[in-house]
XYZ file of C-alpha atoms in Angstrom:
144
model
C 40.980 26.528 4.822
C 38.774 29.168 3.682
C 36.184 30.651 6.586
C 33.702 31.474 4.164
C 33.615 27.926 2.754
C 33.554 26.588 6.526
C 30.591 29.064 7.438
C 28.780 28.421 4.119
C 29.087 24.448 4.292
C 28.085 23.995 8.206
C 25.529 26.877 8.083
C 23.803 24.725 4.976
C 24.231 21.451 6.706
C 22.328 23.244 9.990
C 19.708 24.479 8.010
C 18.995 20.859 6.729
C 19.136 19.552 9.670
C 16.780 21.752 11.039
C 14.740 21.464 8.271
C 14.493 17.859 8.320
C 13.966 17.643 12.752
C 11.054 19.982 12.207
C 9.097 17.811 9.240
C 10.040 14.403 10.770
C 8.503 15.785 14.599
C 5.572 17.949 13.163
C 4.533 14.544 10.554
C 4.742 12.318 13.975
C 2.803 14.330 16.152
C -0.098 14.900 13.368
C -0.426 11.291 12.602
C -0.376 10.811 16.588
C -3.498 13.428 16.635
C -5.280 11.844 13.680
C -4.573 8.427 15.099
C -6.391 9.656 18.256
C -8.995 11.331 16.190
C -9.586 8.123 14.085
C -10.077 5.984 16.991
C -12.953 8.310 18.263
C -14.567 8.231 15.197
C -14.681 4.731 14.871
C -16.004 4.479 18.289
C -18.834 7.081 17.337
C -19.513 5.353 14.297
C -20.858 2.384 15.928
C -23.759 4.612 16.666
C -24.271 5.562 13.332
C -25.322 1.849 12.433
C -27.993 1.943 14.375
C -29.826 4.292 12.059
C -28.743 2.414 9.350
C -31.553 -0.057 9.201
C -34.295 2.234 9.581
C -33.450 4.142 5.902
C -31.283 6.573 7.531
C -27.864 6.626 5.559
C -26.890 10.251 6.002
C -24.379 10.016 8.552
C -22.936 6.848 8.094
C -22.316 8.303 4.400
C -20.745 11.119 5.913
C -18.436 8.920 8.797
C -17.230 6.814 5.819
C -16.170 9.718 4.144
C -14.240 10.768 7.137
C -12.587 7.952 8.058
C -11.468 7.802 3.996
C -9.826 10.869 4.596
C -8.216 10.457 7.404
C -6.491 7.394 6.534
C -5.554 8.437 2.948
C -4.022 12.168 4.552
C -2.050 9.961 7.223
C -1.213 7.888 4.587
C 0.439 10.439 1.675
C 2.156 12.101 4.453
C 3.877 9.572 5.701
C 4.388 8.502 2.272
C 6.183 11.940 1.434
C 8.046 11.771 4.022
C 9.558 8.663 3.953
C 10.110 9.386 0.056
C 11.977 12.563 1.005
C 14.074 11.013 3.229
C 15.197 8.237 0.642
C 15.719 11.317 -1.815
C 17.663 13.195 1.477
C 20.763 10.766 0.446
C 21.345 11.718 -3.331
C 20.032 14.921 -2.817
C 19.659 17.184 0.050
C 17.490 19.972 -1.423
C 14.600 17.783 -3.525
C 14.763 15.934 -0.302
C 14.076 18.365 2.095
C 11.838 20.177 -0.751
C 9.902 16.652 -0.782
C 9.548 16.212 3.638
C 8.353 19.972 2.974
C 5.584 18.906 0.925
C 4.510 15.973 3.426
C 3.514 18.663 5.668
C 0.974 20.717 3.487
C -0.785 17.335 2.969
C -3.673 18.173 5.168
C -3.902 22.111 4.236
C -4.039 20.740 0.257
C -6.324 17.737 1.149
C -8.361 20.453 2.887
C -8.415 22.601 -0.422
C -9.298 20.066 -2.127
C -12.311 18.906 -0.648
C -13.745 22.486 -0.396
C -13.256 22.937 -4.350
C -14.863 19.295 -4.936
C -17.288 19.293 -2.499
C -18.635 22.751 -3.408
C -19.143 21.452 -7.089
C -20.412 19.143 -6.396
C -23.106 20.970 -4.036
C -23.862 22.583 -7.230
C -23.968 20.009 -9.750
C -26.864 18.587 -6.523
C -28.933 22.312 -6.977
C -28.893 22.097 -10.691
C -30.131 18.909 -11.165
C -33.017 19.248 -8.530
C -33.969 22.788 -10.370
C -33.992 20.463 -13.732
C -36.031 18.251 -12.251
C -38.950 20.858 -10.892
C -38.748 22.591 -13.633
C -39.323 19.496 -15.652
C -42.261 18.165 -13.427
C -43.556 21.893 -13.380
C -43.105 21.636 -17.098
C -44.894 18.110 -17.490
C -47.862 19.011 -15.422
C -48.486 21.969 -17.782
C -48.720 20.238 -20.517
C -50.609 17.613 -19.494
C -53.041 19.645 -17.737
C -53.240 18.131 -14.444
């Protein structure tokens, strides 16, 4: 038996598995933390629903939104993982290429929310300029 072939195969197969240790422990642990993290939010947001009632919607907007994302990040990454490790049987590398992925989940849902949310911060400004303007713009010409 060849030694290169022997070093080559095993030193593959230990890359894999370390590969595939390090995405399956890093995924647990983060959905352990945003487990922890969702349960304090829903405890806060009880407090939030007090507010509610008197016209102030703000921050019960805002939990909502954060308990969205938390679920749906814990969700596509354990998604992607469990995906990659069905894939892991017929083929090691889009397998391991796939648990990969299931660990940028949070960094790209992150990304993702910056890009939206600052458009979307704009698309807010320009529309309350439009509107000043065209009060500002109304009240001229109507002389009051």
């Amino acid at each position: 038996m060849n030694l290169s072939f022997f070093c080559t195969h095993w030193g593959k197969l230990l890359f894999f598995l370390l590969s595939f240790s390090y995405c399956a422990i890093k995924v647990f642990f983060a959905n352990i933390k945003r487990g922890g993290i969702l349960l304090i939010q829903i405890a806060v947001g009880s407090l939030y629903m007090f507010s509610v009632p008197r016209g102030y919607t703000d921050g019960f907007n805002q939990w909502c939104k954060q308990i969205i994302a938390i679920c749906l990040t814990a969700f596509l990454q354990t998604t992607l993982l469990f995906l990659g490790m069905l894939t892991l049987q017929d083929n090691l590398l889009l397998g391991l290429g796939i648990m990969l992925t299931a660990n940028e989940v949070p960094r790209i849902a992150q990304q993702l929310r910056e890009r939206v949310g600052g458009s979307f911060m704009r698309m807010q400004e320009m529309s309350a300029l439009a509107v000043s303007h065209g009060t500002g713009i109304h009240a001229g010409c109507t002389g009051v």
